[in-house]
Amino acid sequence: MMKTTHRWLWHLASFAIVGALMLGLYQASKTINYNWQWQRVLPFIVDTSPQEFRAQGDGTVVLNADNSLTIQLDYSDTPQQITGYDERLVQPGDLVFEGDVIARSEQWTIGPVTLGLWMTLKISVLSLCFAIVLGLVAGLMRISHNPISRNLSLLYVEVIRGTPLLVQIFIVYFFLGTIFELERFTAGVAALSIFTGAYIAEIIRSGIQSIPPGQMEAARSLGMSYPKAMMHVILPQAFKRTLPPMAGQLITLIKDSSLVSVISITDLTKAGREVISGSFATFEVWFVVAGLYLVLTTSLSWGVQRIEKRMASSD
């Protein structure tokens, strides 16, 4: 009972420290003379503003039997038809002029920030899949007895890990993309996959080499071939040991995906910049963007923890 009480006290102390830091940050934000307007950000996430129907020219309003509107335009033989509205702002026989709001319809649309979040999620998931496959192949080549396989994988790992991701994105998009006629999305996924695959290859190599050699010898003594022993004996054990660093690398990939915005892919980061240029809500937008990235990485981290618990319970 005493230990439980002490644990709760430590948790309360932690929350108090976080609360004090947030309060200090809030007080510090007042010194920059910035007018916080969080309501300006919501329409860029989910826009609930009604759709407006406007007159296409000067004319007269006619209400039809089915409650649809007809605008008899003065300078056109084709009248304007308005249907599917929720609120009518004019009466039959009213004179309207071009640009006047005739009716409104309740609706909601996905904002650019949400679309950017979806693009980031799509790029990250595809890059994760390709990077894991590429990293597994390169990792197995790193421990191969074939000198050609070892040398090629070593060259791949050292070159990719020794150059910045931003430079690699430019090379893949402007050089390889021009040769193979790659689209922006394809080039971005390829660059992220190649970059992350090099790090995953080293994680897998270290995980395999951490397994005692006796495991492979025991599997071979039972009549298993080398590929079969690697698949059914070594890799499952290596996967358990490499899961934490693998999760860290995959989380890094999600954050690194923001760099594809430099080749005009409208991901979450680029969408945030576009929203800022139109709303001037600089701080609000960047806090929202950071929060959405945090949601993605936290979800992945939580998923990996669940996998770790399941694998630990199965031992």
Short mmCIF file of C-alpha atoms in Angstrom, two decimals:
data_model
loop_
_atom_site.label_atom_id
_atom_site.label_comp_id
_atom_site.label_asym_id
_atom_site.label_seq_id
_atom_site.Cartn_x
_atom_site.Cartn_y
_atom_site.Cartn_z
CA MET A 1 0.00 0.00 0.00
CA MET A 2 2.84 2.36 0.90
CA LYS A 3 4.61 1.63 -2.40
CA THR A 4 1.41 2.37 -4.36
CA THR A 5 1.01 5.70 -2.54
CA HIS A 6 4.61 6.65 -3.28
CA ARG A 7 4.16 5.77 -6.93
CA TRP A 8 1.11 8.01 -7.24
CA LEU A 9 2.98 10.81 -5.52
CA TRP A 10 5.76 10.54 -8.08
CA HIS A 11 3.18 10.63 -10.89
CA LEU A 12 1.58 13.73 -9.41
CA ALA A 13 4.98 15.35 -9.13
CA SER A 14 5.64 14.62 -12.79
CA PHE A 15 2.31 16.16 -13.83
CA ALA A 16 3.05 19.18 -11.66
CA ILE A 17 6.41 19.70 -13.37
CA VAL A 18 4.82 19.43 -16.81
CA GLY A 19 2.05 21.82 -15.77
CA ALA A 20 4.61 24.33 -14.48
CA LEU A 21 6.54 24.13 -17.75
CA MET A 22 3.37 24.70 -19.78
CA LEU A 23 2.38 27.63 -17.57
CA GLY A 24 5.84 29.14 -17.99
CA LEU A 25 5.61 28.70 -21.75
CA TYR A 26 2.19 30.38 -21.77
CA GLN A 27 3.48 33.32 -19.75
CA ALA A 28 6.50 33.62 -22.05
CA SER A 29 4.22 33.66 -25.12
CA LYS A 30 2.57 36.83 -23.81
CA THR A 31 5.84 38.72 -24.12
CA ILE A 32 5.97 38.41 -27.93
CA ASN A 33 2.82 40.52 -28.43
CA TYR A 34 1.12 37.90 -30.61
CA ASN A 35 -2.64 37.68 -31.01
CA TRP A 36 -3.49 33.99 -30.71
CA GLN A 37 -6.47 33.00 -32.86
CA TRP A 38 -6.86 29.23 -32.82
CA GLN A 39 -10.27 29.43 -34.52
CA ARG A 40 -8.52 30.38 -37.75
CA VAL A 41 -6.89 26.95 -37.94
CA LEU A 42 -10.05 24.82 -37.68
CA PRO A 43 -11.35 25.50 -41.25
CA PHE A 44 -8.03 24.23 -42.62
CA ILE A 45 -8.55 20.93 -40.78
CA VAL A 46 -12.29 20.46 -41.35
CA ASP A 47 -14.20 23.27 -43.06
CA THR A 48 -17.80 23.46 -41.83
CA SER A 49 -18.64 26.79 -43.45
CA PRO A 50 -21.81 26.62 -45.60
CA GLN A 51 -21.67 26.57 -49.38
CA GLU A 52 -23.01 29.76 -50.93
CA PHE A 53 -24.99 29.90 -54.16
CA ARG A 54 -24.47 33.20 -55.98
CA ALA A 55 -26.25 34.78 -58.90
CA GLN A 56 -24.40 34.43 -62.17
CA GLY A 57 -25.86 37.69 -63.46
CA ASP A 58 -28.64 40.23 -63.00
CA GLY A 59 -32.12 38.76 -63.03
CA THR A 60 -35.35 37.85 -61.25
CA VAL A 61 -35.95 35.03 -58.74
CA VAL A 62 -38.56 32.37 -59.50
CA LEU A 63 -39.52 29.73 -56.91
CA ASN A 64 -40.47 26.40 -58.50
CA ALA A 65 -42.98 23.88 -57.20
CA ASP A 66 -40.21 21.59 -55.92
CA ASN A 67 -38.67 24.53 -53.96
CA SER A 68 -35.78 24.85 -56.41
CA LEU A 69 -34.86 28.35 -57.57
CA THR A 70 -34.65 29.70 -61.09
CA ILE A 71 -32.88 32.96 -61.84
CA GLN A 72 -34.24 34.48 -65.04
CA LEU A 73 -31.13 36.31 -66.22
CA ASP A 74 -31.63 39.58 -68.08
CA TYR A 75 -28.83 39.09 -70.59
CA SER A 76 -28.96 35.33 -71.16
CA ASP A 77 -31.54 32.98 -72.65
CA THR A 78 -30.41 30.17 -70.29
CA PRO A 79 -31.71 30.64 -66.71
CA GLN A 80 -29.68 29.69 -63.67
CA GLN A 81 -31.01 26.72 -61.70
CA ILE A 82 -30.30 26.32 -57.96
CA THR A 83 -31.21 23.07 -56.20
CA GLY A 84 -30.19 21.24 -53.05
CA TYR A 85 -29.93 24.27 -50.79
CA ASP A 86 -30.76 24.35 -47.07
CA GLU A 87 -31.44 28.07 -46.57
CA ARG A 88 -33.10 30.46 -49.03
CA LEU A 89 -32.08 34.11 -48.74
CA VAL A 90 -34.39 35.61 -51.40
CA GLN A 91 -38.10 35.68 -52.12
CA PRO A 92 -39.90 34.97 -55.40
CA GLY A 93 -39.90 38.00 -57.64
CA ASP A 94 -36.84 39.61 -56.01
CA LEU A 95 -34.37 41.38 -58.24
CA VAL A 96 -30.83 40.10 -57.80
CA PHE A 97 -27.52 41.23 -59.20
CA GLU A 98 -24.43 39.30 -60.22
CA GLY A 99 -22.57 37.98 -57.19
CA ASP A 100 -25.50 38.21 -54.76
CA VAL A 101 -25.86 35.26 -52.35
CA ILE A 102 -29.11 33.50 -53.21
CA ALA A 103 -29.01 30.44 -50.92
CA ARG A 104 -26.77 28.43 -48.63
CA SER A 105 -26.19 24.73 -48.11
CA GLU A 106 -24.76 23.15 -44.97
CA GLN A 107 -21.69 21.03 -45.66
CA TRP A 108 -18.26 20.05 -44.42
CA THR A 109 -15.11 19.51 -46.43
CA ILE A 110 -11.67 18.15 -45.59
CA GLY A 111 -9.17 20.96 -45.14
CA PRO A 112 -5.67 21.15 -46.64
CA VAL A 113 -3.98 20.22 -43.35
CA THR A 114 -5.98 16.98 -43.17
CA LEU A 115 -5.16 16.24 -46.81
CA GLY A 116 -1.49 16.85 -46.05
CA LEU A 117 -1.73 14.48 -43.07
CA TRP A 118 -3.18 11.79 -45.34
CA MET A 119 -0.36 12.31 -47.85
CA THR A 120 2.25 12.03 -45.07
CA LEU A 121 0.61 8.84 -43.79
CA LYS A 122 0.50 7.33 -47.28
CA ILE A 123 4.14 8.17 -48.03
CA SER A 124 5.27 6.89 -44.63
CA VAL A 125 3.43 3.55 -44.86
CA LEU A 126 4.68 2.80 -48.37
CA SER A 127 8.21 3.83 -47.47
CA LEU A 128 8.09 1.67 -44.33
CA CYS A 129 7.13 -1.42 -46.35
CA PHE A 130 9.79 -0.94 -49.02
CA ALA A 131 12.46 0.05 -46.47
CA ILE A 132 11.89 -3.09 -44.39
CA VAL A 133 12.18 -5.33 -47.47
CA LEU A 134 15.25 -3.47 -48.73
CA GLY A 135 16.85 -3.44 -45.28
CA LEU A 136 16.23 -7.17 -44.81
CA VAL A 137 17.87 -8.01 -48.14
CA ALA A 138 20.83 -5.70 -47.51
CA GLY A 139 21.22 -6.99 -43.94
CA LEU A 140 21.36 -10.59 -45.11
CA MET A 141 23.87 -9.62 -47.79
CA ARG A 142 26.05 -8.00 -45.11
CA ILE A 143 26.53 -11.36 -43.35
CA SER A 144 26.76 -13.39 -46.53
CA HIS A 145 29.84 -15.51 -47.23
CA ASN A 146 29.86 -14.18 -50.78
CA PRO A 147 32.35 -11.27 -51.05
CA ILE A 148 30.35 -9.64 -53.86
CA SER A 149 27.20 -9.53 -51.72
CA ARG A 150 29.09 -8.19 -48.72
CA ASN A 151 30.87 -5.52 -50.75
CA LEU A 152 27.73 -4.34 -52.53
CA SER A 153 25.72 -4.13 -49.33
CA LEU A 154 28.59 -2.39 -47.53
CA LEU A 155 28.85 0.17 -50.35
CA TYR A 156 25.09 0.77 -50.23
CA VAL A 157 25.02 1.23 -46.46
CA GLU A 158 28.06 3.50 -46.27
CA VAL A 159 27.06 5.73 -49.19
CA ILE A 160 23.47 6.19 -48.04
CA ARG A 161 24.32 6.70 -44.36
CA GLY A 162 27.17 9.05 -45.28
CA THR A 163 25.07 11.53 -47.29
CA PRO A 164 22.17 13.74 -46.17
CA LEU A 165 18.62 12.66 -46.91
CA LEU A 166 17.80 16.04 -48.47
CA VAL A 167 20.60 15.61 -51.02
CA GLN A 168 19.40 12.07 -51.78
CA ILE A 169 15.86 13.33 -52.40
CA PHE A 170 17.18 15.87 -54.90
CA ILE A 171 19.31 13.22 -56.66
CA VAL A 172 16.46 10.71 -56.86
CA TYR A 173 13.96 13.29 -58.09
CA PHE A 174 16.04 15.38 -60.49
CA PHE A 175 18.49 12.71 -61.73
CA LEU A 176 16.84 9.29 -61.44
CA GLY A 177 13.39 10.82 -61.83
CA THR A 178 14.41 12.37 -65.13
CA ILE A 179 15.96 9.13 -66.42
CA PHE A 180 13.08 6.84 -65.41
CA GLU A 181 10.32 9.49 -65.65
CA LEU A 182 9.33 9.16 -62.01
CA GLU A 183 6.51 11.20 -60.53
CA ARG A 184 7.09 13.30 -57.42
CA PHE A 185 5.28 10.85 -55.16
CA THR A 186 7.23 7.87 -56.50
CA ALA A 187 10.53 9.69 -56.20
CA GLY A 188 9.77 10.71 -52.61
CA VAL A 189 8.85 7.17 -51.58
CA ALA A 190 11.95 5.78 -53.32
CA ALA A 191 14.29 8.25 -51.60
CA LEU A 192 12.83 7.60 -48.15
CA SER A 193 12.87 3.83 -48.69
CA ILE A 194 16.49 3.77 -49.83
CA PHE A 195 17.60 6.00 -46.97
CA THR A 196 15.77 4.12 -44.22
CA GLY A 197 16.64 0.73 -45.72
CA ALA A 198 20.35 1.38 -45.13
CA TYR A 199 19.78 1.93 -41.40
CA ILE A 200 17.43 -1.04 -41.11
CA ALA A 201 20.08 -3.20 -42.80
CA GLU A 202 22.55 -2.43 -40.02
CA ILE A 203 19.91 -3.05 -37.36
CA ILE A 204 19.09 -6.44 -38.86
CA ARG A 205 22.77 -7.33 -39.28
CA SER A 206 23.52 -6.54 -35.65
CA GLY A 207 20.44 -8.46 -34.52
CA ILE A 208 21.41 -11.57 -36.48
CA GLN A 209 25.00 -11.46 -35.28
CA SER A 210 23.81 -11.13 -31.68
CA ILE A 211 22.28 -14.61 -31.86
CA PRO A 212 24.74 -17.25 -30.55
CA PRO A 213 26.35 -19.27 -33.39
CA GLY A 214 25.19 -22.43 -31.66
CA GLN A 215 21.62 -21.67 -32.77
CA MET A 216 22.57 -21.96 -36.43
CA GLU A 217 24.71 -25.03 -35.77
CA ALA A 218 21.85 -26.72 -33.93
CA ALA A 219 19.43 -25.96 -36.75
CA ARG A 220 21.84 -27.27 -39.38
CA SER A 221 22.43 -30.41 -37.34
CA LEU A 222 18.70 -31.10 -37.47
CA GLY A 223 18.90 -31.19 -41.25
CA MET A 224 17.74 -27.66 -42.02
CA SER A 225 19.22 -25.83 -44.97
CA TYR A 226 20.90 -22.48 -44.35
CA PRO A 227 17.96 -20.40 -45.72
CA LYS A 228 15.44 -22.48 -43.78
CA ALA A 229 17.43 -22.19 -40.55
CA MET A 230 17.77 -18.44 -41.07
CA MET A 231 14.04 -18.06 -41.72
CA HIS A 232 12.67 -20.24 -38.92
CA VAL A 233 15.34 -20.03 -36.21
CA ILE A 234 17.61 -16.99 -36.49
CA LEU A 235 15.37 -14.24 -37.88
CA PRO A 236 12.51 -14.70 -35.35
CA GLN A 237 14.97 -14.33 -32.47
CA ALA A 238 16.74 -11.41 -34.16
CA PHE A 239 13.41 -9.69 -34.79
CA LYS A 240 12.62 -9.67 -31.07
CA ARG A 241 15.99 -8.11 -30.25
CA THR A 242 15.86 -5.50 -33.01
CA LEU A 243 12.26 -4.40 -32.48
CA PRO A 244 13.05 -1.35 -30.25
CA PRO A 245 15.75 0.15 -32.53
CA MET A 246 13.62 -0.74 -35.56
CA ALA A 247 10.69 1.17 -34.08
CA GLY A 248 12.94 4.15 -33.44
CA GLN A 249 14.09 4.12 -37.07
CA LEU A 250 10.53 3.87 -38.37
CA ILE A 251 9.48 6.80 -36.18
CA THR A 252 12.39 8.76 -37.60
CA LEU A 253 11.14 7.93 -41.09
CA ILE A 254 7.77 9.53 -40.36
CA LYS A 255 9.49 12.72 -39.24
CA ASP A 256 11.95 12.65 -42.15
CA SER A 257 9.03 12.41 -44.58
CA SER A 258 8.56 16.16 -44.08
CA LEU A 259 11.58 16.69 -46.35
CA VAL A 260 9.68 15.52 -49.44
CA SER A 261 7.96 18.91 -49.39
CA VAL A 262 11.08 20.30 -51.13
CA ILE A 263 10.02 18.51 -54.34
CA SER A 264 6.51 20.01 -54.16
CA ILE A 265 4.71 17.05 -52.58
CA THR A 266 1.89 18.51 -50.52
CA ASP A 267 2.50 16.59 -47.33
CA LEU A 268 1.68 17.81 -43.84
CA THR A 269 4.63 20.22 -43.70
CA LYS A 270 3.99 21.79 -47.10
CA ALA A 271 0.28 22.05 -46.35
CA GLY A 272 1.17 23.88 -43.15
CA ARG A 273 3.32 26.38 -45.06
CA GLU A 274 0.56 26.98 -47.58
CA VAL A 275 -2.00 27.57 -44.82
CA ILE A 276 0.33 30.03 -43.08
CA SER A 277 0.80 32.01 -46.29
CA GLY A 278 -2.97 32.49 -46.53
CA SER A 279 -3.99 32.83 -42.87
CA PHE A 280 -0.84 34.30 -41.23
CA ALA A 281 -1.56 32.06 -38.22
CA THR A 282 2.09 31.08 -37.99
CA PHE A 283 2.37 29.75 -34.47
CA GLU A 284 -1.06 28.12 -34.36
CA VAL A 285 -0.49 26.18 -37.59
CA TRP A 286 2.97 24.94 -36.65
CA PHE A 287 1.73 23.79 -33.24
CA VAL A 288 -1.09 21.87 -34.97
CA VAL A 289 1.35 20.34 -37.49
CA ALA A 290 3.70 19.30 -34.69
CA GLY A 291 0.77 17.78 -32.79
CA LEU A 292 -0.33 15.74 -35.82
CA TYR A 293 3.20 14.41 -36.32
CA LEU A 294 3.20 13.52 -32.63
CA VAL A 295 -0.06 11.60 -33.07
CA LEU A 296 1.46 9.55 -35.91
CA THR A 297 4.70 8.73 -34.08
CA THR A 298 2.94 8.01 -30.79
CA SER A 299 0.52 5.65 -32.53
CA LEU A 300 3.41 3.76 -34.10
CA SER A 301 5.26 3.63 -30.79
CA TRP A 302 2.15 2.31 -29.03
CA GLY A 303 1.69 -0.34 -31.72
CA VAL A 304 5.29 -1.51 -31.34
CA GLN A 305 4.90 -1.72 -27.56
CA ARG A 306 1.84 -3.91 -28.02
CA ILE A 307 3.81 -6.20 -30.32
CA GLU A 308 6.65 -6.37 -27.78
CA LYS A 309 4.23 -7.39 -25.02
CA ARG A 310 2.64 -10.07 -27.18
CA MET A 311 6.04 -11.47 -28.14
CA ALA A 312 7.21 -11.41 -24.52
CA SER A 313 4.10 -13.30 -23.37
CA SER A 314 4.63 -15.93 -26.06
CA ASP A 315 8.14 -16.81 -24.83
#
